Structure formats: structure tokens, C-alpha cells
Amino acid sequence: MQNTKKFLILATLMLAACTSDPFQESPDAVDQAATIAEAKICNSSENAFKGKLIAKFNDEAIPALEQAASRYAATRSAMTRSGIESLDEILAAIHVTSIERVFPVGKKEARTREAGLHKWYILEFDKEQDLDEAARMLAGVAEISKIQFSLERKKTYDGKVYPFQDAPHGQTRGMVTSDFNDPNLFWQWHYINNADQAIATEAVAGADINVADAWKLTGGNNQVIVAIVDEGVKYTHPDLAANMWTNPEPSEEYGYQDIHGYNFADDGPITWDKLEKLPNGQIDGDSSHGTHVAGTVAAVNNNGIGVAGVAGGTGVGDGVRLMSCQVFSGVSNPSDEIISRAIKYAADHGASILQCSYGTSANFTSDRQYEENSPLEIEALRYFMAQNNCAAMDGGLAIYSAGNESKNISNFPGGYSKCISVTSIGPDCLPAYYTCYGQGCNIAAPGGEIVGFSGGERAGVLSTTCSELTGSDYGYMQGTSMACPHVSGVVALGLSYAAQQRRHFTADEFKKLLYETATPIDEYIQGTKFYYRYAYDLGYTNPTQMMLSNYTGQMGVGQVNAKRLLDAIAQNGTPMRFPNLYIPLDGEVTTLPATFFLNGESLTYTVTIENQAVATSRTEGAKIIFSGLKEGSTKASIAASDGTTHNFNITVRKSASGSGWL
């Protein structure tokens, strides 16, 4: 203890010193230096992981750190010293066992550095070391600009699953009707609600996302990628496999194991069925949550099995793609750096939508508080929101569940003004008993309510689950976590349709349309409602009265509406100009409908490619087949028989991230 205090005094004095002898400084100078050091500490150590701190270094420190990293890499040993004398003395005092960058070096290193994300490092040390003391010591180093405790993140769901069972003989099936042949779409009232008595006697027609007519316009576009930041997604699931994103170039920094995403929780391949025995003898762990959420976004549609997904396509390989960014595994909860790595991975690998069902353990009440306390995650989110991974939109959208604590404020990060926070309603078009509401909440969607309705679990949300955990590939869950993927799916459907219509938006413009096209629900939120609250130790409790007046005007702008959003997209935005078409080298593998370039049916088209040594094309009716001949880029144009033209760029590389627009 005496040694660490000595280093703290030395460090703070070094900041203020102007002479060769720091001990000649006045008490005021020492106090000022200590104040400066304390100001670098961003958050509290409450709910923080032991033996770990996150540090952001200034520009002057980076060359020394990177040189040290190269030396340690050459010997294949963990980096424990920085090459910065004042810092290394403290690293020795707290027994640091490793120093590594939060975001590993990869293919997107140039833009990583441009965003300043290369300056963040994880320092791991003796878990017996007092965290607050270690933070104060490190904050006294001039080369460190921020110190952040690594806080534990939490699931915003209880993980309870009700395996799917079809209706007992003689009971009315759900009244859902659609052109799709997915047999259990009958029970997905959250897509199409016709006041089904089999779901709830209180069911309200229209308490759904209005997606049936939207599906007549588009089922999805496989160039739109949704990152599921959650438990691992079961990528072998028969109703998900065809819509899983596949990495065309697995990454060296992830051991070439990031095929459908990556398990950031365990630093390895994606898992979805990890169970552990707790000290009390109970079994706990994965719950199918990530797989359930993924199914709502994009279970494969019109494939004759299981359920439908909001943006799961029409059965011809056109559903949006699901990227599994796993941050929960078994009973473990993620830390700030795990979450931030997952967000950046999604940005670097083509996702334009983050689907998130996690929250912080801190009770933030404002943007400023969140920004000051969570600078690493904020920088990762801003990085994601700055990437243009979809031709139809500049930037990315981060969509979060509002939380299930019945608080009159959204959980963060969802409550952050740049994110979308989703509240939950039941089949009665009323707020679910558990939903957060009020400040920071943006829009509502069906999240289900398992107990209290005549249909029992059928009043929950039906989606894909993991048979290894539940004995069934399908099941019901409830929560704002179930509401959230409805919005993610509708946004993905909207971006798919915008690409089809060649409409382009900024992220803010798209959010504005999403909110403006929501269905008002305040007219239903009147009087009182009885509900059954779930408690872990008691199960479902006796009914309690819920004062609905508390929720009027507090559930966001209304309920998300897929068809209204698509109609608005067709009338808004700007025509897409000069997008890039990425195609792989060798082989006629990139086939696109001409309507991707120009609107109009029953026309003939002519494609002109400036450098035909790079790529060539041929037309077959209303389809265009591109061939990549050598790596490089070239300008191209397409002209239709009605006189309209469109210019674009073609880039050929060894492996393209699918075909089409990026």
C-alpha cells in the first residue's frame, strides 16, 4: 500500500512539475495535479470487473506502445510493459499481466486509426489490487487521457421460454393470413393481429406491425445485414441457416473462426447452448434468446416450415442477412470492451443495423451522463453510426430494447438520443406490464405478455429457439427484447425496399420516417389493466392493477408500422447516385435485376463498362450478369429504352461481400 501511494504522489507531481525537483511544488500545485488526474477517471468502480482497467492513451504514447507490442509479439509473450518509463513503474506496482488493444489490428486499420479507436487499451493485473487506487495511479500518467472501469453489462430479459405446441384438437387456430406458407405463422399475432380469440379475448385488431401488405412489396434484400448483439445465434437452425451472413474472408485476428460472426464473450466460435451448474445446484446459462431475436428479424419466409421473420424474404434467397455478434455466453455477462468490440466488428463487416437487448448496470438519466461514463462504448457506437454499409442509407442505426423494469425511463444505451429505444405492447394494444416507458423511449412494438390472457403463452412472441435447450426449434418469449427485433426487422425491410426503389436517406432521415409512420396507440391506453408480474423466486404473482394514464404519451411515437414505412419510402428520399457494385473475381456469379439501377418494368437495358479489362456484363431480359476479370475498379453506366440512365462504379476483388450494393 505504501508503494502504491508513493507512485500516486510521484505521478500527480509529474503532471504539475515545471522544475527539475517536483517535491519543491506548492501544495496548491499538487492539489491541482491530483484534480486533473481524478478528472480522467470516467466512471465508478461499482459493478466493475476486478483486475481490469480500460485506458485511452494520447497521440504521444502510441508509437512507444506499438513498438513495445511488436517486441512482445516477436517473442510470443503477453505484453506487460509499455516502454514509457513513468507508466511502467506503475504497471510494475499493480502487477500488470497484459496490455492489449481493445480493437485488434485488422483489415479496417486505416479507418480504425482515423476514428482514434487504436488508442484504447485493456490493462489486466492482480485481482487483489484495489481498483480505485489503480485507476488513480494510472490517471496520474501524462500519456493517459482517460481511465474507464470495465463495467458488467446485463441482459434485459428473464430468458424464460415456452416451447411451441400447436393448439389442442378443436381449438381455433390463429387468424393470421398471408401469402407465405410457413405453417406456424398462424400464431404470430404480432405480425398480423385480427383480434384472435385463440390468442386473447382482449386482443385488438391491428395491434401488430402491419407487415402482411408490406411483404407484397418486398420480403427483404440480402445486401442488408443485421448484427444480433446478444447470445449466440444458432446458425444451423433450419429456419435461420439460409439467412445467416457468411464472412467471405474470415479474419486472422479472430483465428479465422468468424464465419457467421464471432463469440466475443468467449473469444472463439459462436455458441448457443452453454449451460452451467451454479453453487446452489441449479442449472443456468444460455436461453435461446439470441436465436429467438434473430428469428423475429429474419427467419426464412415461405419455406414451408416453422415461422416467418419480419425481413426473412419470400423464399427465393432474398431475406436480409443475420450476423451473430455474441456477447453473452452461459452465465457470464459481458464487459464494456466485449460490447464495444462486437459493435465495431459489425461496422467493419457490413452491418447497417445493430439489434441489441442488453443494458448498463448504471442508472443514467441523460446523454451527457452516459457519454461521460461510457466513452469507449460511445466511440464504438459513433464509429458504427458513421459507416455507410447500405446503399439506401448513410450511416448505421442502433436499436435497443427499452428495458423490463417498468421504470419511467429507458435503459441506456437505448435511452441515448442517437439510438432507437423500443417499448413493448401486448395483443390488447396496451403497454406490457414490464415495459419501461417515458424519457428516452422512441417507438413501440409487440413484445407479448405470457400470463393474464386467455391464450396463455400464445400471447407471447413466437419465434425460433434452440432445441438443445428447450426440446423444440420454436417457442414463445416476452419482453422489450422481443419488441426490439420487430423494429429492427421493419427497418431492415424498409432499407431493402429503399434499395429496390433506389431511394437514399441519411440515418436521421430514415429514423424520422420510421417515427412519422408509426400507428398512434394512445387512444387505447385508457383506464386500468390487471397484470401478473413474474418474480424469479415466486413465479407469477397475483394480479396487480396498472394505471394506464401513466403510460399515455410515454410509449414513444406509436407502434411501428411496416406498410406505412414502405409507402413513405417510395415518396421520400433522394435517388441513389454513383453507388459501388462489388463483384468477386472470376466467374459469372453476380446477377442483378435491372430495377436495382433504374425503375421501370418491361424495358430493355444497355450496360456500358469503361474498362472491360476489369469487368464485363451481359443482359438477359431484365437481368444483368456481371463478370469480374481482374482486381480493380471501373466506371459504368446503364441506359433503359425509355431514355433514363444511371452511372455507378464497379469494384472487382478476390472475394466480394455478396453481390450488389454496398
XYZ file of C-alpha atoms in Angstrom:
662
model
C 0.000 0.000 0.000
C 2.821 2.412 0.876
C 4.484 1.775 -2.501
C 1.319 2.440 -4.475
C 0.683 5.676 -2.580
C 4.241 6.724 -3.336
C 3.715 6.146 -7.048
C 0.449 8.092 -6.971
C 2.172 11.089 -5.356
C 5.010 10.924 -7.881
C 2.618 10.667 -10.813
C 0.470 13.598 -9.797
C 3.515 15.718 -9.095
C 4.965 14.926 -12.510
C 1.901 16.441 -14.142
C 2.323 19.756 -12.350
C 6.082 19.962 -12.237
C 7.873 22.765 -14.094
C 11.237 22.425 -12.358
C 13.673 19.560 -12.050
C 12.598 18.876 -8.470
C 8.867 18.068 -8.246
C 8.965 17.998 -4.437
C 9.510 21.766 -4.432
C 5.998 22.283 -5.833
C 3.470 24.065 -3.648
C 0.525 22.231 -2.053
C -1.790 24.057 -4.479
C 0.095 22.632 -7.462
C -0.110 19.132 -6.019
C -3.857 19.521 -5.459
C -4.311 20.813 -8.988
C -2.403 17.864 -10.435
C -4.490 15.436 -8.384
C -7.676 17.127 -9.597
C -6.547 16.790 -13.208
C -5.788 13.109 -12.651
C -9.152 12.437 -10.992
C -10.931 14.118 -13.914
C -9.538 11.454 -16.245
C -11.461 8.710 -14.408
C -14.743 8.410 -16.292
C -16.954 6.218 -14.126
C -17.380 4.385 -10.843
C -15.917 1.026 -9.886
C -19.352 -0.217 -8.758
C -20.240 -3.379 -10.764
C -16.789 -3.299 -12.372
C -14.698 -6.368 -13.197
C -11.740 -6.892 -10.870
C -8.189 -6.828 -12.166
C -9.005 -4.835 -15.282
C -8.995 -1.199 -16.419
C -9.540 0.421 -19.801
C -7.173 3.230 -20.756
C -7.172 5.679 -23.632
C -3.698 6.943 -24.469
C -2.783 10.221 -26.124
C -1.061 10.528 -29.509
C 2.396 10.877 -27.998
C 2.140 7.483 -26.277
C 1.054 5.411 -29.260
C 4.449 4.946 -31.006
C 6.037 3.611 -27.806
C 3.109 1.287 -27.145
C 3.134 -0.083 -30.689
C 6.885 -0.603 -30.649
C 6.565 -2.473 -27.361
C 3.738 -4.575 -28.807
C 5.953 -5.559 -31.746
C 8.764 -6.618 -29.403
C 6.453 -8.768 -27.306
C 4.802 -10.253 -30.412
C 8.209 -11.342 -31.674
C 8.661 -13.410 -28.527
C 5.004 -14.544 -28.489
C 4.559 -13.383 -24.935
C 1.948 -11.195 -23.287
C 2.822 -7.505 -23.291
C 3.359 -6.279 -19.722
C 5.362 -3.069 -20.183
C 4.754 -0.057 -22.398
C 8.174 1.438 -22.989
C 7.004 4.599 -21.185
C 9.076 4.894 -18.010
C 6.557 6.724 -15.819
C 3.807 4.277 -16.806
C 5.932 1.150 -16.467
C 6.722 1.946 -12.833
C 3.005 1.884 -12.067
C 2.412 -1.215 -14.193
C 5.012 -2.998 -12.089
C 3.430 -1.743 -8.859
C -0.019 -3.122 -9.707
C 1.428 -6.342 -11.202
C 0.076 -5.933 -14.738
C -0.127 -9.253 -16.573
C -1.131 -7.975 -20.010
C -1.642 -4.830 -22.084
C -3.504 -5.146 -25.358
C -5.501 -3.019 -27.729
C -9.259 -3.147 -27.277
C -9.723 -3.366 -31.049
C -7.221 -5.719 -32.696
C -5.404 -4.740 -35.859
C -7.390 -5.853 -38.900
C -8.331 -5.027 -42.479
C -10.022 -1.774 -41.407
C -6.983 -0.441 -39.571
C -6.856 2.824 -41.530
C -10.348 3.901 -40.553
C -9.835 2.499 -37.040
C -6.954 4.906 -36.586
C -8.822 7.745 -38.227
C -11.562 7.308 -35.612
C -8.989 7.161 -32.803
C -10.084 3.695 -31.688
C -6.495 2.427 -31.787
C -5.776 4.476 -28.660
C -7.881 2.271 -26.354
C -6.085 -0.464 -24.378
C -7.078 -3.076 -21.784
C -4.783 -3.408 -18.784
C -5.142 -6.612 -16.757
C -3.480 -7.031 -13.378
C -3.650 -8.691 -9.971
C -7.324 -9.012 -8.956
C -6.356 -8.326 -5.342
C -5.258 -4.829 -6.336
C -7.679 -2.105 -5.242
C -9.383 -0.951 -8.447
C -9.923 2.652 -7.411
C -6.346 3.019 -6.283
C -5.036 1.528 -9.538
C -7.227 3.906 -11.540
C -5.935 6.923 -9.605
C -2.338 5.841 -10.115
C -2.773 5.376 -13.865
C -4.694 8.638 -14.213
C -1.616 10.442 -12.965
C 0.344 9.395 -16.060
C 0.509 12.243 -18.570
C 0.287 9.887 -21.567
C -3.125 8.552 -20.454
C -6.114 10.740 -21.367
C -8.959 8.591 -19.964
C -9.358 5.752 -17.473
C -12.551 3.703 -17.506
C -13.591 0.863 -15.218
C -14.766 -2.188 -17.156
C -18.393 -2.450 -16.082
C -20.569 -5.526 -16.233
C -23.453 -5.360 -18.705
C -26.730 -7.148 -18.066
C -29.377 -8.988 -20.022
C -32.650 -7.103 -20.281
C -34.697 -10.300 -20.266
C -35.541 -13.201 -17.957
C -34.707 -15.905 -20.513
C -37.895 -17.880 -19.852
C -39.016 -19.853 -22.922
C -42.322 -21.637 -23.534
C -41.723 -24.324 -26.176
C -44.172 -24.211 -29.060
C -47.077 -26.618 -29.071
C -49.812 -26.434 -31.657
C -53.361 -25.796 -30.467
C -55.178 -28.688 -28.803
C -57.575 -30.545 -31.042
C -60.674 -28.496 -31.727
C -59.204 -25.172 -30.582
C -59.315 -22.343 -33.092
C -56.019 -21.641 -34.805
C -54.757 -18.101 -35.076
C -56.485 -15.956 -37.673
C -53.318 -14.772 -39.423
C -53.498 -14.927 -43.209
C -50.633 -14.367 -45.609
C -49.283 -15.419 -48.987
C -46.461 -17.246 -47.189
C -46.671 -20.956 -46.409
C -44.875 -21.003 -43.039
C -47.239 -23.239 -41.012
C -46.843 -21.536 -37.635
C -47.319 -18.032 -38.974
C -50.889 -18.663 -37.782
C -49.707 -17.960 -34.240
C -47.613 -14.875 -34.952
C -50.286 -12.346 -33.997
C -47.537 -9.772 -33.579
C -47.250 -9.642 -37.380
C -50.941 -9.819 -38.261
C -53.472 -9.410 -35.447
C -57.119 -9.985 -36.345
C -58.318 -9.968 -32.732
C -57.698 -13.702 -32.482
C -59.677 -15.250 -29.619
C -57.170 -18.101 -29.600
C -54.573 -15.550 -28.511
C -56.604 -13.414 -26.111
C -60.218 -12.421 -25.649
C -58.865 -8.882 -25.188
C -56.918 -8.953 -28.488
C -57.288 -5.824 -30.600
C -57.291 -5.985 -34.388
C -54.307 -4.037 -35.681
C -52.183 -4.496 -32.574
C -49.393 -5.700 -34.851
C -46.659 -4.326 -37.120
C -48.846 -4.313 -40.277
C -46.415 -6.408 -42.279
C -48.668 -8.593 -44.500
C -49.161 -5.902 -47.145
C -45.529 -4.813 -46.801
C -44.473 -8.325 -47.816
C -46.241 -7.783 -51.144
C -43.698 -5.045 -51.862
C -40.552 -6.720 -50.510
C -39.552 -9.596 -48.270
C -36.035 -8.323 -47.754
C -32.724 -7.845 -49.541
C -29.693 -9.987 -48.795
C -27.404 -6.967 -49.021
C -28.902 -5.626 -45.769
C -27.104 -7.063 -42.727
C -28.473 -7.008 -39.176
C -25.997 -7.641 -36.347
C -27.560 -9.558 -33.429
C -25.661 -8.324 -30.344
C -26.928 -10.922 -27.882
C -26.483 -14.587 -27.025
C -25.120 -16.600 -29.915
C -27.457 -17.292 -32.832
C -27.954 -20.937 -33.748
C -26.762 -20.595 -37.318
C -27.623 -24.235 -38.109
C -31.301 -23.709 -37.230
C -33.453 -24.987 -40.154
C -35.401 -21.721 -40.227
C -32.349 -19.439 -39.964
C -29.463 -21.100 -41.818
C -30.344 -19.741 -45.255
C -30.441 -16.167 -43.964
C -27.216 -16.242 -41.941
C -24.485 -13.865 -43.016
C -21.339 -15.678 -44.100
C -17.995 -13.912 -43.859
C -16.303 -14.093 -47.275
C -12.895 -13.502 -45.684
C -12.615 -14.830 -42.096
C -10.224 -12.715 -40.057
C -6.734 -13.639 -38.895
C -7.231 -11.619 -35.692
C -10.176 -13.890 -34.824
C -8.393 -17.114 -35.671
C -10.347 -17.415 -38.948
C -13.312 -18.573 -36.850
C -15.641 -15.637 -37.533
C -17.708 -17.456 -40.145
C -21.205 -16.179 -39.268
C -19.975 -13.603 -36.768
C -17.953 -14.139 -33.608
C -18.217 -15.081 -29.947
C -16.716 -12.047 -28.226
C -17.722 -13.394 -24.812
C -15.509 -16.491 -25.041
C -13.163 -15.250 -27.784
C -13.958 -18.107 -30.129
C -16.616 -19.703 -32.339
C -20.297 -18.889 -31.802
C -22.126 -20.994 -29.198
C -25.784 -21.064 -28.183
C -26.300 -23.946 -25.734
C -23.816 -23.391 -22.910
C -25.235 -24.413 -19.516
C -23.522 -24.343 -16.127
C -24.261 -25.741 -12.667
C -24.476 -22.982 -10.076
C -23.284 -23.345 -6.457
C -26.907 -23.840 -5.359
C -27.223 -26.798 -7.725
C -29.418 -25.022 -10.274
C -28.610 -25.147 -13.985
C -28.361 -21.802 -15.739
C -26.880 -20.361 -18.906
C -27.966 -19.734 -22.468
C -31.685 -19.362 -23.056
C -32.216 -19.292 -26.856
C -32.612 -15.530 -26.596
C -30.249 -14.590 -29.428
C -31.796 -17.221 -31.672
C -35.324 -16.060 -30.782
C -34.481 -12.441 -31.566
C -32.814 -13.419 -34.842
C -35.912 -15.350 -35.923
C -38.136 -12.324 -35.430
C -35.809 -10.248 -37.597
C -35.358 -12.747 -40.401
C -36.493 -16.361 -40.007
C -36.722 -17.690 -43.554
C -40.141 -16.981 -45.055
C -42.208 -19.095 -47.413
C -40.058 -22.202 -46.933
C -42.876 -24.455 -45.735
C -41.546 -24.871 -42.198
C -41.759 -23.140 -38.858
C -42.350 -19.414 -38.539
C -41.886 -16.235 -40.530
C -39.443 -13.389 -39.945
C -40.164 -9.718 -40.500
C -37.486 -9.400 -43.205
C -36.945 -13.088 -43.937
C -37.503 -12.831 -47.693
C -40.045 -14.529 -49.928
C -38.439 -17.951 -50.188
C -36.015 -17.245 -53.031
C -32.901 -16.318 -51.024
C -33.849 -12.670 -50.691
C -34.077 -12.325 -46.907
C -31.815 -9.918 -45.037
C -28.697 -11.421 -43.509
C -28.139 -12.137 -39.803
C -24.701 -11.610 -38.257
C -24.195 -13.116 -34.791
C -22.149 -10.790 -32.578
C -22.223 -12.878 -29.404
C -21.676 -11.008 -26.130
C -23.481 -13.346 -23.684
C -22.360 -16.917 -23.073
C -23.636 -19.237 -20.391
C -23.976 -17.370 -17.100
C -21.293 -14.788 -17.867
C -22.131 -11.159 -18.543
C -20.060 -9.024 -20.913
C -17.850 -6.064 -20.118
C -17.543 -2.689 -21.851
C -14.746 -3.849 -24.107
C -16.607 -7.013 -25.194
C -19.662 -4.978 -26.170
C -17.536 -2.363 -27.951
C -15.592 -4.992 -29.900
C -18.857 -6.535 -31.089
C -20.195 -3.157 -32.233
C -17.030 -2.340 -34.156
C -16.935 -5.801 -35.724
C -20.474 -5.266 -37.019
C -19.466 -1.922 -38.501
C -16.355 -3.356 -40.159
C -18.179 -6.320 -41.683
C -21.087 -4.638 -43.390
C -23.928 -4.411 -40.847
C -26.182 -1.364 -41.099
C -28.440 -2.285 -38.142
C -27.485 -3.189 -34.561
C -30.134 -5.297 -32.792
C -29.394 -5.053 -29.056
C -31.057 -6.465 -25.938
C -28.550 -5.526 -23.271
C -28.320 -2.627 -20.858
C -25.920 -0.971 -18.478
C -26.000 -1.553 -14.733
C -25.752 2.220 -14.195
C -28.867 4.342 -13.867
C -28.104 7.006 -16.463
C -30.648 9.779 -16.904
C -29.109 11.919 -19.641
C -26.967 11.780 -22.774
C -24.238 13.750 -21.046
C -24.063 11.334 -18.129
C -23.862 8.352 -20.472
C -21.219 9.981 -22.694
C -19.039 10.884 -19.701
C -19.300 7.459 -18.067
C -19.084 5.183 -21.126
C -16.611 6.815 -23.539
C -15.407 3.523 -25.053
C -18.890 2.316 -25.989
C -19.846 5.813 -27.179
C -16.869 5.858 -29.544
C -17.742 2.375 -30.828
C -21.367 3.393 -31.430
C -20.326 6.573 -33.213
C -17.966 4.520 -35.365
C -20.818 2.172 -36.272
C -23.192 5.044 -36.994
C -20.619 6.662 -39.301
C -20.238 3.679 -41.647
C -22.133 3.510 -44.936
C -22.807 -0.221 -45.220
C -26.092 0.007 -47.104
C -26.658 1.735 -50.433
C -30.012 3.046 -49.261
C -28.705 4.879 -46.189
C -25.719 6.848 -44.995
C -24.739 5.615 -41.553
C -25.995 2.842 -39.285
C -28.890 2.522 -36.838
C -28.564 1.106 -33.310
C -31.854 -0.323 -31.991
C -32.247 -1.249 -28.300
C -34.897 -2.699 -26.024
C -36.144 -0.082 -23.544
C -35.956 -2.467 -20.574
C -38.291 -4.620 -18.484
C -38.151 -2.904 -15.093
C -41.376 -0.866 -15.512
C -39.357 2.314 -14.995
C -40.467 5.639 -16.465
C -37.173 5.989 -18.314
C -35.453 3.873 -20.943
C -32.404 1.838 -20.072
C -29.171 3.015 -21.666
C -27.721 2.750 -24.290
C -31.270 2.680 -25.703
C -32.103 5.932 -23.953
C -29.227 7.686 -25.739
C -30.719 10.170 -28.191
C -28.796 8.768 -31.155
C -30.188 5.251 -30.583
C -33.707 3.866 -31.025
C -35.370 2.627 -27.814
C -38.289 0.194 -28.188
C -41.140 -0.257 -25.692
C -43.483 -3.272 -25.576
C -47.211 -3.830 -26.055
C -49.361 -6.952 -25.765
C -52.066 -8.297 -28.107
C -54.500 -5.889 -26.420
C -52.531 -2.905 -27.788
C -51.774 -1.875 -24.204
C -48.380 -1.444 -22.546
C -46.975 -4.758 -21.324
C -46.747 -4.762 -17.521
C -42.951 -4.991 -17.552
C -42.079 -2.370 -20.183
C -40.062 0.715 -19.431
C -41.625 3.889 -20.779
C -41.233 7.650 -20.733
C -37.937 9.505 -21.106
C -35.724 8.201 -23.893
C -38.308 5.776 -25.324
C -38.935 6.222 -29.051
C -41.320 3.667 -30.525
C -43.455 0.666 -29.500
C -43.745 -2.855 -30.913
C -45.336 -6.166 -29.858
C -43.313 -7.805 -27.096
C -46.012 -10.109 -25.783
C -47.387 -10.869 -22.344
C -47.425 -14.541 -21.388
C -49.763 -14.610 -18.363
C -53.142 -12.959 -17.962
C -54.601 -13.646 -21.387
C -56.873 -16.496 -22.404
C -54.315 -17.855 -24.860
C -51.612 -18.206 -22.222
C -48.167 -18.408 -23.767
C -49.642 -17.711 -27.213
C -49.960 -14.083 -26.148
C -46.158 -14.054 -26.177
C -43.965 -13.700 -29.250
C -43.396 -16.885 -31.262
C -40.006 -17.315 -32.918
C -37.065 -19.669 -33.362
C -35.376 -21.322 -30.361
C -32.615 -23.855 -29.694
C -33.862 -27.432 -29.445
C -30.770 -28.326 -27.390
C -32.126 -26.098 -24.609
C -35.913 -26.288 -24.946
C -36.563 -29.524 -26.842
C -38.155 -27.515 -29.654
C -36.967 -25.389 -32.556
C -39.691 -22.832 -31.762
C -41.034 -21.148 -28.673
C -42.650 -18.126 -27.042
C -40.891 -15.393 -25.097
C -41.886 -11.965 -23.815
C -40.086 -8.697 -23.171
C -38.938 -5.462 -24.732
C -36.235 -7.767 -26.106
C -38.978 -9.329 -28.215
C -40.386 -5.936 -29.236
C -36.979 -4.631 -30.301
C -36.346 -7.106 -33.185
C -39.724 -6.227 -34.686
C -38.410 -2.693 -35.160
C -35.041 -3.978 -36.406
C -36.864 -6.201 -38.881
C -39.100 -3.372 -40.095
C -36.074 -1.097 -40.514
C -34.305 -3.869 -42.473
C -37.409 -4.313 -44.606
C -37.513 -0.561 -45.181
C -33.867 -0.404 -46.255
C -34.470 -3.357 -48.574
C -37.377 -1.554 -50.191
C -35.434 1.709 -50.411
C -32.664 -0.126 -52.314
C -35.284 -1.661 -54.590
C -36.783 1.783 -55.223
C -33.327 3.348 -55.498
C -34.156 5.766 -52.698
C -31.421 7.087 -50.448
C -31.593 8.514 -46.915
C -29.380 9.705 -44.145
C -29.810 7.760 -40.912
C -31.635 10.702 -39.353
C -33.988 10.985 -42.339
C -34.769 7.290 -42.107
C -35.439 7.473 -38.363
C -37.760 10.425 -38.972
C -39.794 8.370 -41.468
C -39.875 5.427 -39.052
C -41.338 7.640 -36.343
C -43.717 9.563 -38.602
C -45.285 6.371 -39.953
C -45.911 4.729 -36.563
C -49.513 3.882 -35.642
C -50.881 6.041 -32.793
C -51.888 3.918 -29.783
C -52.718 6.443 -27.058
C -56.455 6.072 -27.739
C -56.213 2.521 -26.330
C -54.169 3.462 -23.265
C -57.022 4.461 -21.009
C -58.283 3.354 -17.597
C -56.707 0.408 -15.817
C -55.345 -3.035 -16.595
C -54.673 -6.043 -14.379
C -51.403 -7.876 -14.863
C -49.360 -10.750 -13.434
C -45.777 -9.853 -12.590
C -43.078 -12.533 -12.855
C -40.681 -12.950 -9.929
C -37.720 -15.345 -10.109
C -38.336 -16.833 -6.676
C -42.162 -16.843 -6.741
C -43.117 -17.349 -10.363
C -46.087 -15.259 -11.462
C -47.687 -13.287 -8.644
C -51.339 -12.388 -8.070
C -52.864 -9.832 -10.434
C -51.999 -6.186 -9.829
C -53.747 -3.095 -11.132
C -51.870 -0.995 -13.662
C -52.759 2.714 -14.055
C -52.627 3.234 -17.798
C -52.724 7.032 -17.539
C -49.050 6.809 -16.526
C -48.265 5.414 -19.986
C -50.315 7.761 -22.168
C -47.924 9.639 -24.433
C -44.987 7.765 -22.867
C -44.619 4.687 -25.098
C -42.843 6.531 -27.888
C -44.416 7.948 -31.030
C -46.678 4.922 -31.509
C -46.442 1.358 -32.792
C -44.068 0.570 -35.651
C -45.920 0.115 -38.965
C -44.143 -1.717 -41.797
C -46.537 -0.957 -44.654
C -46.800 2.731 -43.832
C -42.999 2.975 -43.666
C -42.588 1.369 -47.085
C -45.217 3.650 -48.610
C -43.406 6.688 -47.198
C -40.057 5.449 -48.506
C -41.438 5.330 -52.051
C -42.376 9.013 -51.742
C -39.285 10.328 -49.953
C -35.528 10.231 -50.045
C -33.274 11.063 -52.959
C -32.405 8.859 -55.958
C -29.263 6.837 -55.319
C -26.284 8.164 -57.240
C -22.923 6.557 -58.019
C -23.161 3.583 -55.669
C -20.474 0.935 -55.764
C -21.120 -2.529 -57.109
C -18.687 -5.058 -55.610
C -18.240 -8.297 -57.505
C -15.818 -11.206 -56.987
C -13.019 -12.146 -59.306
C -13.712 -14.876 -61.898
C -16.979 -16.407 -62.942
C -20.412 -15.101 -63.843
C -21.699 -15.016 -60.310
C -23.210 -11.579 -59.896
C -26.748 -11.341 -61.250
C -28.869 -8.295 -60.521
C -32.298 -7.192 -61.664
C -32.067 -4.094 -63.833
C -34.560 -2.414 -61.499
C -31.722 -2.152 -58.983
C -30.352 0.546 -61.269
C -33.414 2.026 -62.963
C -37.115 1.904 -62.212
C -39.358 0.520 -64.885
C -40.746 -2.807 -65.962
C -40.843 -4.253 -69.484
C -37.910 -2.131 -70.677
C -34.709 -3.099 -72.424
C -31.340 -2.139 -70.965
C -27.808 -1.467 -72.181
C -24.789 -1.533 -69.859
C -21.564 0.277 -70.726
C -18.375 -0.520 -68.783
C -15.467 1.881 -69.260
C -12.635 -0.587 -68.552
C -13.632 -4.006 -69.842
C -10.338 -5.468 -68.736
C -11.715 -5.219 -65.177
C -15.283 -6.397 -65.734
C -17.806 -7.233 -68.432
C -21.557 -7.731 -68.457
C -24.396 -9.154 -70.473
C -28.150 -8.776 -70.178
C -30.802 -11.445 -70.107
C -34.147 -9.689 -70.310
C -34.471 -7.624 -67.142
C -31.409 -9.206 -65.513
C -27.774 -8.195 -65.784
C -24.939 -10.690 -65.283
C -21.553 -9.216 -64.344
C -18.182 -10.959 -64.647
C -15.089 -9.876 -62.729
C -11.935 -10.309 -64.823
C -9.207 -8.736 -62.704
C -8.949 -6.812 -59.442
C -9.595 -3.115 -59.820
C -12.311 -0.516 -60.338
C -14.051 0.979 -63.339
C -16.871 3.390 -64.093
C -20.033 2.012 -65.666
C -23.483 3.146 -66.740
C -26.839 1.654 -67.629
C -29.384 3.062 -70.057
C -33.011 1.978 -70.376
C -35.124 2.040 -73.508
C -37.193 4.894 -72.076
C -34.109 7.150 -72.141
C -33.234 7.096 -68.423
C -29.640 6.413 -67.412
C -27.707 5.726 -64.244
C -23.958 5.892 -63.516
C -22.159 3.710 -60.980
C -18.786 2.199 -60.127
C -17.723 -1.445 -60.286
C -15.056 -2.800 -57.951
C -13.658 -6.294 -58.534
C -11.815 -8.084 -55.735
C -10.899 -11.659 -54.892
C -13.888 -12.130 -52.622
C -16.833 -9.750 -52.588
C -19.163 -9.452 -49.611
C -22.015 -10.956 -51.573
C -23.102 -9.308 -54.786
C -24.838 -5.997 -55.155
C -24.822 -2.668 -53.429
C -22.607 -1.624 -50.562
